[in-house]
PDB file of C-alpha atoms in Angstrom:
ATOM      1  CA  MET O   1      12.279  78.866 -88.461  1.00 48.00           C
ATOM      2  CA  LYS O   2      12.164  77.237 -85.391  1.00 51.00           C
ATOM      3  CA  GLY O   3      12.559  80.200 -82.861  1.00 53.00           C
ATOM      4  CA  PHE O   4       9.498  81.740 -85.014  1.00 44.00           C
ATOM      5  CA  PHE O   5       6.817  78.878 -84.622  1.00 45.00           C
ATOM      6  CA  LYS O   6       7.964  79.017 -81.338  1.00 51.00           C
ATOM      7  CA  ILE O   7       7.055  82.315 -80.695  1.00 50.00           C
ATOM      8  CA  PHE O   8       3.512  82.136 -82.759  1.00 45.00           C
ATOM      9  CA  ALA O   9       2.299  78.971 -80.347  1.00 47.00           C
ATOM     10  CA  GLY O  10       3.656  81.090 -77.624  1.00 50.00           C
ATOM     11  CA  ALA O  11       1.017  83.872 -78.252  1.00 45.00           C
ATOM     12  CA  LEU O  12      -1.614  81.540 -79.708  1.00 46.00           C
ATOM     13  CA  ALA O  13      -1.715  80.550 -75.982  1.00 47.00           C
ATOM     14  CA  VAL O  14      -1.517  83.485 -74.846  1.00 40.00           C
ATOM     15  CA  LEU O  15      -4.475  84.925 -77.196  1.00 44.00           C
ATOM     16  CA  VAL O  16      -6.819  81.672 -76.625  1.00 40.00           C
ATOM     17  CA  PHE O  17      -6.078  82.213 -72.527  1.00 43.00           C
ATOM     18  CA  LEU O  18      -7.054  85.811 -72.677  1.00 40.00           C
ATOM     19  CA  ILE O  19      -9.902  84.764 -74.865  1.00 42.00           C
ATOM     20  CA  ILE O  20     -11.504  81.679 -72.224  1.00 42.00           C
ATOM     21  CA  MET O  21     -10.541  84.357 -69.055  1.00 41.00           C
ATOM     22  CA  GLY O  22     -13.223  86.741 -71.194  1.00 47.00           C
ATOM     23  CA  VAL O  23     -15.653  84.383 -72.110  1.00 42.00           C
ATOM     24  CA  ASN O  24     -15.975  82.979 -68.055  1.00 44.00           C
ATOM     25  CA  GLN O  25     -15.846  86.817 -66.654  1.00 43.00           C
ATOM     26  CA  SER O  26     -18.583  87.829 -68.816  1.00 46.00           C
ATOM     27  CA  ALA O  27     -20.031  83.810 -67.706  1.00 55.00           C
ATOM     28  CA  ASP O  28     -19.925  85.207 -64.264  1.00 73.00           C
ATOM     29  CA  ALA O  29     -21.397  87.680 -64.085  1.00 77.00           C
ATOM     30  CA  SER O  30     -23.097  88.710 -61.149  1.00 92.00           C
ATOM     31  CA  PRO O  31     -26.275  90.108 -59.785  1.00 96.00           C
ATOM     32  CA  ALA O  32     -25.120  92.766 -58.159  1.00 97.00           C
ATOM     33  CA  GLU O  33     -22.316  93.780 -61.066  1.00 97.00           C
ATOM     34  CA  GLY O  34     -25.353  93.593 -63.314  1.00 97.00           C
ATOM     35  CA  LYS O  35     -27.453  96.130 -60.812  1.00 98.00           C
ATOM     36  CA  SER O  36     -24.425  98.354 -60.692  1.00 98.00           C
ATOM     37  CA  VAL O  37     -25.240  98.560 -64.244  1.00 98.00           C
ATOM     38  CA  PHE O  38     -28.738  99.494 -63.662  1.00 98.00           C
ATOM     39  CA  THR O  39     -28.357 101.820 -61.053  1.00 98.00           C
ATOM     40  CA  ALA O  40     -25.651 103.290 -63.464  1.00 98.00           C
ATOM     41  CA  LYS O  41     -27.845 103.941 -66.230  1.00 97.00           C
ATOM     42  CA  ASN O  42     -30.976 105.258 -64.533  1.00 97.00           C
ATOM     43  CA  CYS O  43     -32.784 102.035 -65.537  1.00 97.00           C
ATOM     44  CA  GLY O  44     -35.036 102.470 -62.301  1.00 96.00           C
ATOM     45  CA  GLY O  45     -36.459 105.785 -63.422  1.00 95.00           C
ATOM     46  CA  CYS O  46     -38.484 103.716 -65.194  1.00 95.00           C
ATOM     47  CA  HIS O  47     -38.905 100.634 -63.152  1.00 97.00           C
ATOM     48  CA  LEU O  48     -39.635  99.483 -60.320  1.00 97.00           C
ATOM     49  CA  THR O  49     -37.768  96.995 -58.821  1.00 97.00           C
ATOM     50  CA  ALA O  50     -38.204  96.822 -55.468  1.00 96.00           C
ATOM     51  CA  GLY O  51     -41.736  95.088 -54.504  1.00 90.00           C
ATOM     52  CA  PRO O  52     -43.920  94.518 -54.423  1.00 94.00           C
ATOM     53  CA  ASN O  53     -46.429  96.445 -56.463  1.00 94.00           C
ATOM     54  CA  THR O  54     -47.909  99.506 -54.387  1.00 94.00           C
ATOM     55  CA  ASP O  55     -50.330 101.382 -56.572  1.00 94.00           C
ATOM     56  CA  LYS O  56     -54.185 101.865 -55.518  1.00 94.00           C
ATOM     57  CA  THR O  57     -55.608 103.968 -58.348  1.00 95.00           C
ATOM     58  CA  PHE O  58     -54.818 104.269 -62.562  1.00 91.00           C
ATOM     59  CA  GLU O  59     -53.317 107.837 -61.017  1.00 94.00           C
ATOM     60  CA  ASP O  60     -50.528 106.085 -59.320  1.00 92.00           C
ATOM     61  CA  LYS O  61     -50.299 103.664 -62.486  1.00 93.00           C
ATOM     62  CA  LEU O  62     -50.224 106.744 -64.908  1.00 90.00           C
ATOM     63  CA  LYS O  63     -46.847 108.256 -63.155  1.00 92.00           C
ATOM     64  CA  ARG O  64     -44.958 104.914 -64.277  1.00 93.00           C
ATOM     65  CA  LYS O  65     -43.294 105.556 -66.784  1.00 93.00           C
ATOM     66  CA  GLY O  66     -41.828 102.319 -67.652  1.00 95.00           C
ATOM     67  CA  PRO O  67     -43.475  98.201 -66.942  1.00 96.00           C
ATOM     68  CA  ASP O  68     -42.955  96.545 -63.185  1.00 97.00           C
ATOM     69  CA  LEU O  69     -39.467  94.332 -63.220  1.00 98.00           C
ATOM     70  CA  TRP O  70     -39.857  93.189 -59.304  1.00 98.00           C
ATOM     71  CA  PHE O  71     -40.652  89.688 -60.343  1.00 98.00           C
ATOM     72  CA  ALA O  72     -38.107  89.522 -63.884  1.00 99.00           C
ATOM     73  CA  GLY O  73     -36.988  86.262 -62.913  1.00 98.00           C
ATOM     74  CA  SER O  74     -40.073  85.091 -62.596  1.00 99.00           C
ATOM     75  CA  LYS O  75     -41.170  86.626 -66.109  1.00 99.00           C
ATOM     76  CA  PHE O  76     -38.649  86.545 -68.251  1.00 99.00           C
ATOM     77  CA  LYS O  77     -36.420  84.155 -69.821  1.00 98.00           C
ATOM     78  CA  LEU O  78     -32.580  84.975 -69.250  1.00 98.00           C
ATOM     79  CA  ASP O  79     -31.710  83.891 -72.530  1.00 98.00           C
ATOM     80  CA  TRP O  80     -34.446  86.348 -74.748  1.00 98.00           C
ATOM     81  CA  LEU O  81     -34.125  89.148 -71.905  1.00 98.00           C
ATOM     82  CA  GLU O  82     -30.171  89.572 -71.839  1.00 98.00           C
ATOM     83  CA  SER O  83     -30.792  89.009 -76.402  1.00 98.00           C
ATOM     84  CA  TRP O  84     -33.237  91.847 -75.885  1.00 98.00           C
ATOM     85  CA  LEU O  85     -31.527  94.202 -73.900  1.00 99.00           C
ATOM     86  CA  GLN O  86     -28.842  94.132 -76.745  1.00 98.00           C
ATOM     87  CA  ASN O  87     -31.450  94.906 -79.287  1.00 98.00           C
ATOM     88  CA  PRO O  88     -34.877  96.152 -77.682  1.00 98.00           C
ATOM     89  CA  LYS O  89     -37.868  96.372 -80.323  1.00 96.00           C
ATOM     90  CA  PRO O  90     -41.190  97.434 -79.294  1.00 96.00           C
ATOM     91  CA  ILE O  91     -43.031  95.022 -77.493  1.00 96.00           C
ATOM     92  CA  ARG O  92     -46.227  97.239 -76.221  1.00 96.00           C
ATOM     93  CA  PRO O  93     -47.097  98.664 -79.567  1.00 95.00           C
ATOM     94  CA  MET O  94     -48.833 101.796 -77.778  1.00 95.00           C
ATOM     95  CA  GLU O  95     -46.686 103.783 -75.684  1.00 94.00           C
ATOM     96  CA  TYR O  96     -46.478 102.295 -72.193  1.00 94.00           C
ATOM     97  CA  ASN O  97     -49.358 103.931 -70.248  1.00 91.00           C
ATOM     98  CA  SER O  98     -51.311 104.620 -73.514  1.00 91.00           C
ATOM     99  CA  ILE O  99     -53.839 103.331 -76.416  1.00 88.00           C
ATOM    100  CA  GLU O 100     -53.540 106.569 -77.751  1.00 91.00           C
ATOM    101  CA  LYS O 101     -49.686 107.096 -78.513  1.00 94.00           C
ATOM    102  CA  LYS O 102     -47.089 105.138 -81.293  1.00 95.00           C
ATOM    103  CA  ASN O 103     -44.782 103.397 -79.147  1.00 95.00           C
ATOM    104  CA  ALA O 104     -41.231 104.710 -80.979  1.00 94.00           C
ATOM    105  CA  GLY O 105     -39.339 102.118 -79.827  1.00 94.00           C
ATOM    106  CA  ASN O 106     -36.193 104.392 -78.548  1.00 94.00           C
ATOM    107  CA  HIS O 107     -35.443 101.834 -75.286  1.00 96.00           C
ATOM    108  CA  ALA O 108     -31.863 102.250 -74.748  1.00 95.00           C
ATOM    109  CA  LYS O 109     -30.048  99.702 -75.693  1.00 97.00           C
ATOM    110  CA  LEU O 110     -26.796  98.197 -73.549  1.00 98.00           C
ATOM    111  CA  SER O 111     -23.480  96.263 -75.087  1.00 98.00           C
ATOM    112  CA  ALA O 112     -23.328  92.304 -74.640  1.00 98.00           C
ATOM    113  CA  THR O 113     -21.735  92.606 -71.068  1.00 98.00           C
ATOM    114  CA  GLU O 114     -23.653  95.443 -69.733  1.00 98.00           C
ATOM    115  CA  ALA O 115     -26.650  93.166 -71.090  1.00 98.00           C
ATOM    116  CA  HIS O 116     -25.632  90.292 -70.048  1.00 98.00           C
ATOM    117  CA  GLN O 117     -24.841  91.658 -66.426  1.00 98.00           C
ATOM    118  CA  VAL O 118     -28.501  93.009 -66.765  1.00 98.00           C
ATOM    119  CA  ALA O 119     -29.971  89.705 -67.304  1.00 99.00           C
ATOM    120  CA  GLU O 120     -28.379  88.291 -64.788  1.00 98.00           C
ATOM    121  CA  TYR O 121     -29.218  90.220 -62.785  1.00 99.00           C
ATOM    122  CA  LEU O 122     -33.228  91.076 -63.674  1.00 99.00           C
ATOM    123  CA  ASN O 123     -33.070  87.437 -63.006  1.00 98.00           C
ATOM    124  CA  SER O 124     -32.390  87.170 -59.863  1.00 98.00           C
ATOM    125  CA  LEU O 125     -35.548  89.088 -59.311  1.00 98.00           C
ATOM    126  CA  ILE O 126     -37.993  86.536 -57.999  1.00 98.00           C
ATOM    127  CA  SER O 127     -41.663  86.545 -56.799  1.00 98.00           C
ATOM    128  CA  LYS O 128     -42.954  84.798 -53.740  1.00 97.00           C
ATOM    129  CA  ASP O 129     -46.641  84.621 -55.222  1.00 97.00           C
ATOM    130  CA  VAL O 130     -45.161  83.285 -58.586  1.00 98.00           C
ATOM    131  CA  ALA O 131     -45.061  79.652 -58.224  1.00 98.00           C
ATOM    132  CA  GLU O 132     -42.329  77.222 -60.504  1.00 97.00           C
ATOM    133  CA  LYS O 133     -43.122  74.239 -62.558  1.00 97.00           C
ATOM    134  CA  VAL O 134     -46.085  74.114 -62.851  1.00 98.00           C
ATOM    135  CA  ILE O 135     -46.910  74.898 -66.617  1.00 98.00           C
ATOM    136  CA  GLU O 136     -44.530  72.743 -68.661  1.00 98.00           C
ATOM    137  CA  ASP O 137     -43.539  75.783 -71.153  1.00 98.00           C
ATOM    138  CA  GLY O 138     -43.906  75.219 -75.283  1.00 97.00           C
ATOM    139  CA  LYS O 139     -45.876  72.142 -75.109  1.00 97.00           C
ATOM    140  CA  PRO O 140     -49.711  72.413 -77.095  1.00 97.00           C
ATOM    141  CA  ASN O 141     -53.169  72.775 -75.817  1.00 98.00           C
ATOM    142  CA  ILE O 142     -55.636  72.659 -77.586  1.00 97.00           C
ATOM    143  CA  GLN O 143     -58.388  74.065 -74.077  1.00 98.00           C
ATOM    144  CA  GLY O 144     -55.830  76.618 -74.589  1.00 97.00           C
ATOM    145  CA  LYS O 145     -55.735  77.769 -77.870  1.00 96.00           C
ATOM    146  CA  ILE O 146     -59.670  77.252 -77.785  1.00 97.00           C
ATOM    147  CA  ALA O 147     -60.145  79.402 -74.222  1.00 96.00           C
ATOM    148  CA  PHE O 148     -57.764  81.870 -76.312  1.00 96.00           C
ATOM    149  CA  GLU O 149     -59.596  82.402 -78.904  1.00 93.00           C
ATOM    150  CA  LYS O 150     -62.971  81.107 -79.299  1.00 92.00           C
ATOM    151  CA  LYS O 151     -64.060  81.344 -75.084  1.00 90.00           C
ATOM    152  CA  GLN O 152     -62.174  85.050 -74.257  1.00 92.00           C
ATOM    153  CA  GLY O 153     -60.919  86.185 -78.015  1.00 87.00           C
ATOM    154  CA  CYS O 154     -57.781  87.459 -76.006  1.00 94.00           C
ATOM    155  CA  TYR O 155     -56.181  88.355 -79.140  1.00 88.00           C
ATOM    156  CA  GLY O 156     -58.990  91.446 -79.681  1.00 93.00           C
ATOM    157  CA  CYS O 157     -55.479  93.129 -77.333  1.00 95.00           C
ATOM    158  CA  HIS O 158     -53.010  90.400 -78.170  1.00 96.00           C
ATOM    159  CA  SER O 159     -51.152  90.365 -81.839  1.00 96.00           C
ATOM    160  CA  VAL O 160     -50.163  86.983 -83.087  1.00 96.00           C
ATOM    161  CA  THR O 161     -49.971  85.123 -85.715  1.00 94.00           C
ATOM    162  CA  LYS O 162     -51.476  83.025 -86.934  1.00 90.00           C
ATOM    163  CA  ALA O 163     -51.282  81.712 -90.362  1.00 90.00           C
ATOM    164  CA  GLY O 164     -48.448  83.524 -91.553  1.00 92.00           C
ATOM    165  CA  LYS O 165     -49.663  87.851 -90.454  1.00 94.00           C
ATOM    166  CA  VAL O 166     -49.629  89.010 -87.701  1.00 95.00           C
ATOM    167  CA  VAL O 167     -52.722  90.027 -86.949  1.00 95.00           C
ATOM    168  CA  GLY O 168     -55.227  90.683 -83.284  1.00 95.00           C
ATOM    169  CA  GLY O 169     -55.420  94.324 -81.157  1.00 95.00           C
ATOM    170  CA  LEU O 170     -52.553  96.983 -79.874  1.00 94.00           C
ATOM    171  CA  THR O 171     -53.822  97.667 -77.141  1.00 94.00           C
ATOM    172  CA  GLY O 172     -51.694  95.430 -74.815  1.00 95.00           C
ATOM    173  CA  PRO O 173     -47.846  94.036 -74.911  1.00 96.00           C
ATOM    174  CA  SER O 174     -47.987  91.268 -78.081  1.00 97.00           C
ATOM    175  CA  PHE O 175     -48.141  87.808 -77.989  1.00 97.00           C
ATOM    176  CA  VAL O 176     -45.894  87.403 -81.610  1.00 96.00           C
ATOM    177  CA  ASP O 177     -43.032  85.778 -79.666  1.00 94.00           C
ATOM    178  CA  ALA O 178     -44.953  85.487 -75.983  1.00 98.00           C
ATOM    179  CA  GLY O 179     -43.142  81.708 -75.924  1.00 98.00           C
ATOM    180  CA  LYS O 180     -39.255  82.908 -75.840  1.00 98.00           C
ATOM    181  CA  ARG O 181     -40.655  85.472 -73.535  1.00 98.00           C
ATOM    182  CA  LEU O 182     -42.244  84.712 -71.334  1.00 99.00           C
ATOM    183  CA  ARG O 183     -41.974  82.379 -68.885  1.00 99.00           C
ATOM    184  CA  GLY O 184     -45.620  80.392 -68.388  1.00 99.00           C
ATOM    185  CA  ASP O 185     -45.372  79.854 -65.043  1.00 99.00           C
ATOM    186  CA  TRP O 186     -46.058  83.676 -64.444  1.00 99.00           C
ATOM    187  CA  ILE O 187     -48.078  83.686 -66.775  1.00 99.00           C
ATOM    188  CA  TYR O 188     -50.550  81.522 -64.801  1.00 99.00           C
ATOM    189  CA  ALA O 189     -49.828  83.151 -61.826  1.00 98.00           C
ATOM    190  CA  TYR O 190     -50.903  86.630 -63.212  1.00 98.00           C
ATOM    191  CA  LEU O 191     -54.622  85.165 -64.229  1.00 98.00           C
ATOM    192  CA  LYS O 192     -54.915  83.082 -61.190  1.00 97.00           C
ATOM    193  CA  ASP O 193     -53.974  86.280 -58.818  1.00 97.00           C
ATOM    194  CA  PRO O 194     -53.593  90.119 -61.209  1.00 96.00           C
ATOM    195  CA  LYS O 195     -53.397  91.841 -57.634  1.00 94.00           C
ATOM    196  CA  ALA O 196     -50.542  89.676 -55.887  1.00 96.00           C
ATOM    197  CA  LEU O 197     -47.833  90.657 -59.402  1.00 97.00           C
ATOM    198  CA  ILE O 198     -49.809  94.352 -60.552  1.00 96.00           C
ATOM    199  CA  PRO O 199     -52.264  96.118 -58.830  1.00 95.00           C
ATOM    200  CA  VAL O 200     -53.885  98.403 -61.109  1.00 96.00           C
ATOM    201  CA  LYS O 201     -54.232  97.532 -64.371  1.00 93.00           C
ATOM    202  CA  ARG O 202     -56.569  97.580 -67.740  1.00 90.00           C
ATOM    203  CA  MET O 203     -56.833  94.207 -68.046  1.00 93.00           C
ATOM    204  CA  PRO O 204     -60.232  92.014 -66.853  1.00 92.00           C
ATOM    205  CA  THR O 205     -60.128  90.216 -64.603  1.00 94.00           C
ATOM    206  CA  TYR O 206     -60.139  86.174 -65.238  1.00 94.00           C
ATOM    207  CA  VAL O 207     -60.430  84.697 -61.364  1.00 94.00           C
ATOM    208  CA  GLY O 208     -63.847  83.412 -62.144  1.00 93.00           C
ATOM    209  CA  VAL O 209     -64.459  83.791 -65.435  1.00 95.00           C
ATOM    210  CA  LEU O 210     -61.986  81.258 -66.435  1.00 96.00           C
ATOM    211  CA  ASN O 211     -61.363  78.382 -64.391  1.00 97.00           C
ATOM    212  CA  ASP O 212     -58.383  77.026 -62.663  1.00 98.00           C
ATOM    213  CA  ASN O 213     -57.471  74.729 -65.363  1.00 98.00           C
ATOM    214  CA  ASP O 214     -58.788  76.895 -68.581  1.00 97.00           C
ATOM    215  CA  MET O 215     -56.035  79.754 -67.112  1.00 98.00           C
ATOM    216  CA  LYS O 216     -53.289  76.807 -67.040  1.00 98.00           C
ATOM    217  CA  ALA O 217     -54.585  75.748 -70.550  1.00 98.00           C
ATOM    218  CA  VAL O 218     -53.821  79.462 -71.466  1.00 98.00           C
ATOM    219  CA  ALA O 219     -51.010  79.965 -70.227  1.00 98.00           C
ATOM    220  CA  GLN O 220     -49.495  77.166 -71.674  1.00 98.00           C
ATOM    221  CA  HIS O 221     -50.685  77.721 -74.641  1.00 98.00           C
ATOM    222  CA  ILE O 222     -49.667  81.572 -74.743  1.00 98.00           C
ATOM    223  CA  THR O 223     -45.819  79.311 -74.236  1.00 98.00           C
ATOM    224  CA  THR O 224     -46.126  78.147 -77.815  1.00 98.00           C
ATOM    225  CA  PHE O 225     -46.323  81.157 -79.544  1.00 97.00           C
ATOM    226  CA  LYS O 226     -42.673  81.496 -81.305  1.00 90.00           C
TER     227      LYS O 226
END
């Protein structure tokens, strides 16, 4: 009986060691590993990762099959990226670059390991045009709420949750869970200097319409959407 327990204890120790090693290997995924997966899956066929974007016209933009990712680390939260890549659900109600075709929701799925690796790679893609620690994510901002809902009516294009119901437009990306997805610093940088990040776009330019404080407030307000 003692021999059995020794064998069992030894096997258990080996199993625990292997589990720990597997966790550590996953946790230590490098951007290079993620880039390899990204390339192997041909993700670059739809997404630009070497910025900045040089589009000049809408004709240029319409050639693109998916949104730019060259600033993904500045734009998206790492935990959200890893989760979404495993179970991608439409962020845009309509197909990319369309205001008529519904998004089919057929984005490729990655395994947990692949998603972790690719998320680390995308998180390494940073834009110099996005300053860090400007916006306090998740903190309510009444000035931003007023600007978002009253001054500009942003949910004319973006869907949001109000009183437990999803309301708003369909032509822009959904903001239903924007606080989980987006970094406030990126939202502010985009409002402040949109052409530095997305030179050709449908969204109105708010430079000269909203002052700098309003832009910061709107960015902070959007990060409360969860």
